[in-house]
Amino acid sequence: MMQVKELVLDNCRSNEGKIEGLTDQFEELEFLSTINVGLTTVAHLPKLNKLKKLELSDNRISGGLEVLAAKCPNLTHLNLSGNKIKDLSTIEPLKELGSLKSLDLFNCEVTNLNEYRDNVFKLLPQLTYLDGYDKDDKEAPDSDAEVYAEGLDDDEDDEDDVDEEEYDEDAAPGDEEEEEGEEDEEENEEEEEEDLSGEEEEEEDLNDREVDDEDDEEEERGQKRKRDLDEEGEEDEDD
């Protein structure tokens, strides 16, 4: 118990503002989360000298924050989002927390006040970030979130690389098949052309033969006529 540095008690039930088992024996505790546990006050928190981050979101706290300076003097991050804090005087005691750098008051009525941000930064000059942004509206860096986001980006890049590799591998045989198909088509076209040319040559040969046959027939007919004329001439001479 004495070596625990992080403790999350979200959604547990508190008893009259007390959380059973949470004692000052957690002397090494650096992060404590008590979101939505029904707290109405922080008066019963144990003394936690090494605590740096305290999550008190979604409770019913409306005041009594002056005890935090005594119980958690080294706080750097305090989240009071979703509590019943209505005016600046309620958070004024937080100026005693000299190390406090980040304060969250989302969904508290105090955020509806005119010039809310400017007034909080004036009231708590040690603050760097209010509701996740600094005085110049620059977002607070979240190292854990950035690391997580970078991890996601790396995973996506790896997936993209795998997809590209798989696509290339799949595409390669397809390209080869297309090339082979084109070669086969070209060969078929060449064969068809050869067949056509062969058929044309055969037709030409047939035509030539038919012409030759006709010439032969005409020649034979001519010779026959000549013989007939010669025979008629001989008969006339005999008469």
Tab-separated table of C-alpha atoms in Angstrom:
chain	number	residue	atom	x	y	z
A	1	MET	CA	0.000	0.000	0.000
A	2	MET	CA	2.797	2.385	0.873
A	3	GLN	CA	4.384	1.909	-2.579
A	4	VAL	CA	1.229	2.624	-4.619
A	5	LYS	CA	1.713	5.665	-6.857
A	6	GLU	CA	-1.552	5.640	-8.813
A	7	LEU	CA	-5.015	4.919	-7.464
A	8	VAL	CA	-8.281	4.991	-9.454
A	9	LEU	CA	-11.534	4.858	-7.485
A	10	ASP	CA	-13.915	6.130	-10.168
A	11	ASN	CA	-17.613	5.344	-9.677
A	12	CYS	CA	-17.125	4.042	-6.136
A	13	ARG	CA	-19.614	5.244	-3.516
A	14	SER	CA	-18.446	7.614	-0.820
A	15	ASN	CA	-19.997	7.592	2.640
A	16	GLU	CA	-20.838	11.118	3.802
A	17	GLY	CA	-17.913	12.491	1.797
A	18	LYS	CA	-15.531	9.798	2.963
A	19	ILE	CA	-13.977	7.075	0.812
A	20	GLU	CA	-13.426	3.943	2.859
A	21	GLY	CA	-9.842	2.706	2.833
A	22	LEU	CA	-8.371	5.936	1.483
A	23	THR	CA	-5.944	6.940	4.251
A	24	ASP	CA	-2.662	8.779	4.641
A	25	GLN	CA	-0.894	5.420	4.454
A	26	PHE	CA	-0.770	6.035	0.687
A	27	GLU	CA	2.202	8.305	1.287
A	28	GLU	CA	3.791	7.568	-2.130
A	29	LEU	CA	0.594	8.328	-4.045
A	30	GLU	CA	1.128	10.718	-6.992
A	31	PHE	CA	-2.136	10.260	-8.916
A	32	LEU	CA	-5.617	9.898	-7.397
A	33	SER	CA	-8.848	9.662	-9.408
A	34	THR	CA	-12.206	9.851	-7.641
A	35	ILE	CA	-14.567	10.626	-10.530
A	36	ASN	CA	-18.297	10.332	-9.850
A	37	VAL	CA	-18.072	8.999	-6.315
A	38	GLY	CA	-20.650	11.383	-4.798
A	39	LEU	CA	-18.217	13.662	-2.955
A	40	THR	CA	-19.671	16.852	-1.522
A	41	THR	CA	-16.430	17.986	0.134
A	42	VAL	CA	-12.682	17.380	0.032
A	43	ALA	CA	-12.346	17.868	3.782
A	44	HIS	CA	-11.997	14.150	4.408
A	45	LEU	CA	-9.128	13.555	1.986
A	46	PRO	CA	-6.035	12.091	3.718
A	47	LYS	CA	-2.775	14.011	3.765
A	48	LEU	CA	-0.957	13.091	0.571
A	49	ASN	CA	2.246	15.113	0.378
A	50	LYS	CA	3.464	13.584	-2.908
A	51	LEU	CA	0.141	13.806	-4.754
A	52	LYS	CA	0.526	15.704	-8.032
A	53	LYS	CA	-2.669	14.951	-9.957
A	54	LEU	CA	-6.126	14.897	-8.408
A	55	GLU	CA	-9.266	14.002	-10.391
A	56	LEU	CA	-12.511	15.161	-8.754
A	57	SER	CA	-14.770	15.332	-11.824
A	58	ASP	CA	-18.535	14.794	-11.708
A	59	ASN	CA	-19.016	15.114	-7.965
A	60	ARG	CA	-21.091	17.599	-5.926
A	61	ILE	CA	-18.330	19.766	-4.494
A	62	SER	CA	-19.398	23.395	-3.984
A	63	GLY	CA	-16.624	24.770	-1.746
A	64	GLY	CA	-14.110	24.005	1.003
A	65	LEU	CA	-11.136	23.915	-1.395
A	66	GLU	CA	-8.894	25.673	1.156
A	67	VAL	CA	-8.057	22.267	2.705
A	68	LEU	CA	-6.243	21.162	-0.445
A	69	ALA	CA	-3.217	23.343	0.289
A	70	ALA	CA	-2.733	21.530	3.603
A	71	LYS	CA	-3.580	18.019	2.457
A	72	CYS	CA	-2.007	18.026	-1.049
A	73	PRO	CA	0.555	20.853	-1.059
A	74	ASN	CA	2.380	19.673	-4.186
A	75	LEU	CA	-0.578	19.410	-6.566
A	76	THR	CA	0.223	20.346	-10.168
A	77	HIS	CA	-3.041	19.202	-11.848
A	78	LEU	CA	-6.541	19.577	-10.423
A	79	ASN	CA	-9.734	18.597	-12.248
A	80	LEU	CA	-12.986	19.927	-10.784
A	81	SER	CA	-15.112	19.544	-13.922
A	82	GLY	CA	-18.811	18.884	-13.429
A	83	ASN	CA	-19.010	20.125	-9.842
A	84	LYS	CA	-21.192	22.815	-8.254
A	85	ILE	CA	-18.673	25.659	-8.341
A	86	LYS	CA	-20.529	28.892	-9.116
A	87	ASP	CA	-18.185	31.810	-8.420
A	88	LEU	CA	-14.546	32.841	-8.369
A	89	SER	CA	-14.414	33.121	-4.602
A	90	THR	CA	-14.824	29.348	-4.394
A	91	ILE	CA	-11.583	28.725	-6.257
A	92	GLU	CA	-9.660	31.631	-4.730
A	93	PRO	CA	-8.089	29.382	-2.003
A	94	LEU	CA	-6.304	27.466	-4.789
A	95	LYS	CA	-3.777	30.308	-5.019
A	96	GLU	CA	-2.133	28.683	-1.986
A	97	LEU	CA	-1.196	25.748	-4.224
A	98	GLY	CA	2.033	27.243	-5.533
A	99	SER	CA	2.831	24.293	-7.841
A	100	LEU	CA	-0.594	24.187	-9.502
A	101	LYS	CA	-0.139	24.431	-13.282
A	102	SER	CA	-3.387	23.026	-14.674
A	103	LEU	CA	-6.988	23.541	-13.526
A	104	ASP	CA	-10.139	22.187	-15.189
A	105	LEU	CA	-13.593	23.609	-14.460
A	106	PHE	CA	-15.593	22.277	-17.426
A	107	ASN	CA	-19.356	22.148	-16.868
A	108	CYS	CA	-19.175	24.257	-13.731
A	109	GLU	CA	-21.409	27.346	-13.494
A	110	VAL	CA	-18.402	29.559	-12.877
A	111	THR	CA	-17.396	29.167	-16.530
A	112	ASN	CA	-20.443	31.201	-17.573
A	113	LEU	CA	-19.177	34.373	-15.873
A	114	ASN	CA	-18.056	37.326	-17.975
A	115	GLU	CA	-14.323	37.315	-18.724
A	116	TYR	CA	-14.108	34.025	-16.869
A	117	ARG	CA	-10.731	32.964	-18.278
A	118	ASP	CA	-8.997	36.301	-17.806
A	119	ASN	CA	-10.231	36.576	-14.245
A	120	VAL	CA	-9.123	33.054	-13.305
A	121	PHE	CA	-5.627	33.640	-14.679
A	122	LYS	CA	-5.443	36.882	-12.678
A	123	LEU	CA	-6.717	35.159	-9.554
A	124	LEU	CA	-4.332	32.186	-9.896
A	125	PRO	CA	-1.155	33.596	-11.482
A	126	GLN	CA	0.703	30.297	-11.037
A	127	LEU	CA	-1.635	28.603	-13.551
A	128	THR	CA	-0.350	27.747	-17.025
A	129	TYR	CA	-3.458	25.970	-18.342
A	130	LEU	CA	-7.147	26.510	-17.678
A	131	ASP	CA	-9.585	23.993	-19.132
A	132	GLY	CA	-6.806	22.612	-21.318
A	133	TYR	CA	-5.604	25.927	-22.829
A	134	ASP	CA	-3.094	28.591	-21.835
A	135	LYS	CA	-3.610	32.372	-21.839
A	136	ASP	CA	-2.955	32.493	-25.590
A	137	ASP	CA	-5.483	29.717	-26.269
A	138	LYS	CA	-2.758	27.195	-27.039
A	139	GLU	CA	-3.760	23.658	-26.161
A	140	ALA	CA	-1.955	21.918	-23.334
A	141	PRO	CA	0.325	19.094	-24.483
A	142	ASP	CA	-0.738	15.654	-23.353
A	143	SER	CA	2.318	13.439	-23.533
A	144	ASP	CA	0.352	10.244	-22.960
A	145	ALA	CA	-2.199	11.146	-25.612
A	146	GLU	CA	0.518	12.150	-28.071
A	147	VAL	CA	2.397	8.907	-27.555
A	148	TYR	CA	-0.836	6.973	-28.002
A	149	ALA	CA	-1.706	8.951	-31.135
A	150	GLU	CA	1.778	8.376	-32.557
A	151	GLY	CA	1.374	4.678	-31.844
A	152	LEU	CA	-1.883	4.666	-33.770
A	153	ASP	CA	-0.261	6.526	-36.665
A	154	ASP	CA	2.574	4.005	-36.753
A	155	ASP	CA	0.095	1.136	-36.767
A	156	GLU	CA	-1.862	2.760	-39.607
A	157	ASP	CA	1.360	3.303	-41.575
A	158	ASP	CA	2.314	-0.335	-41.061
A	159	GLU	CA	-1.146	-1.438	-42.212
A	160	ASP	CA	-0.856	0.806	-45.266
A	161	ASP	CA	2.542	-0.703	-46.075
A	162	VAL	CA	1.162	-4.218	-45.727
A	163	ASP	CA	-1.815	-3.348	-47.900
A	164	GLU	CA	0.470	-1.878	-50.554
A	165	GLU	CA	2.697	-4.940	-50.475
A	166	GLU	CA	-0.294	-7.258	-50.717
A	167	TYR	CA	-1.681	-5.157	-53.536
A	168	ASP	CA	1.613	-5.281	-55.413
A	169	GLU	CA	1.875	-9.018	-54.898
A	170	ASP	CA	-1.660	-9.524	-56.095
A	171	ALA	CA	-1.216	-7.144	-58.980
A	172	ALA	CA	1.983	-8.738	-60.252
A	173	PRO	CA	0.489	-12.069	-61.391
A	174	GLY	CA	-2.439	-10.192	-62.852
A	175	ASP	CA	-0.112	-8.118	-64.955
A	176	GLU	CA	1.704	-11.252	-66.097
A	177	GLU	CA	-1.585	-12.893	-66.997
A	178	GLU	CA	-2.618	-9.821	-68.968
A	179	GLU	CA	0.701	-9.805	-70.812
A	180	GLU	CA	0.390	-13.517	-71.550
A	181	GLY	CA	-3.177	-12.962	-72.722
A	182	GLU	CA	-2.049	-10.180	-75.050
A	183	GLU	CA	0.729	-12.391	-76.440
A	184	ASP	CA	-1.754	-15.211	-77.052
A	185	GLU	CA	-4.106	-12.819	-78.827
A	186	GLU	CA	-1.269	-11.575	-81.030
A	187	GLU	CA	-0.288	-15.148	-81.875
A	188	ASN	CA	-3.899	-16.007	-82.700
A	189	GLU	CA	-4.166	-12.946	-84.927
A	190	GLU	CA	-0.970	-13.907	-86.722
A	191	GLU	CA	-2.267	-17.457	-87.220
A	192	GLU	CA	-5.573	-16.110	-88.542
A	193	GLU	CA	-3.701	-13.864	-90.961
A	194	GLU	CA	-1.619	-16.822	-92.115
A	195	ASP	CA	-4.764	-18.905	-92.545
A	196	LEU	CA	-6.427	-16.143	-94.526
A	197	SER	CA	-3.392	-15.661	-96.722
A	198	GLY	CA	-3.241	-19.420	-97.271
A	199	GLU	CA	-6.905	-19.483	-98.246
A	200	GLU	CA	-6.366	-16.576	-100.638
A	201	GLU	CA	-3.436	-18.375	-102.257
A	202	GLU	CA	-5.531	-21.500	-102.646
A	203	GLU	CA	-8.343	-19.474	-104.223
A	204	GLU	CA	-5.851	-17.832	-106.589
A	205	ASP	CA	-4.494	-21.256	-107.549
A	206	LEU	CA	-7.997	-22.534	-108.200
A	207	ASN	CA	-8.784	-19.490	-110.324
A	208	ASP	CA	-5.567	-19.914	-112.279
A	209	ARG	CA	-6.363	-23.589	-112.871
A	210	GLU	CA	-9.863	-22.747	-114.023
A	211	VAL	CA	-8.468	-20.175	-116.477
A	212	ASP	CA	-5.928	-22.672	-117.775
A	213	ASP	CA	-8.647	-25.283	-118.214
A	214	GLU	CA	-10.801	-22.821	-120.147
A	215	ASP	CA	-7.859	-21.943	-122.385
A	216	ASP	CA	-7.196	-25.601	-123.051
A	217	GLU	CA	-10.828	-26.210	-123.902
A	218	GLU	CA	-10.886	-23.259	-126.310
A	219	GLU	CA	-7.699	-24.487	-127.928
A	220	GLU	CA	-9.145	-27.961	-128.363
A	221	ARG	CA	-12.330	-26.520	-129.854
A	222	GLY	CA	-10.271	-24.413	-132.263
A	223	GLN	CA	-8.243	-27.407	-133.367
A	224	LYS	CA	-11.432	-29.427	-133.860
A	225	ARG	CA	-12.953	-26.718	-136.019
A	226	LYS	CA	-9.782	-26.575	-138.086
A	227	ARG	CA	-9.872	-30.327	-138.619
A	228	ASP	CA	-13.521	-30.155	-139.612
A	229	LEU	CA	-12.776	-27.402	-142.147
A	230	ASP	CA	-9.848	-29.348	-143.543
A	231	GLU	CA	-12.012	-32.434	-143.987
A	232	GLU	CA	-14.707	-30.413	-145.741
A	233	GLY	CA	-12.120	-28.940	-148.094
A	234	GLU	CA	-10.808	-32.399	-149.027
A	235	GLU	CA	-14.347	-33.587	-149.780
A	236	ASP	CA	-14.945	-30.643	-152.070
A	237	GLU	CA	-11.763	-31.390	-154.011
A	238	ASP	CA	-12.825	-35.004	-154.501
A	239	ASP	CA	-16.144	-33.858	-155.986
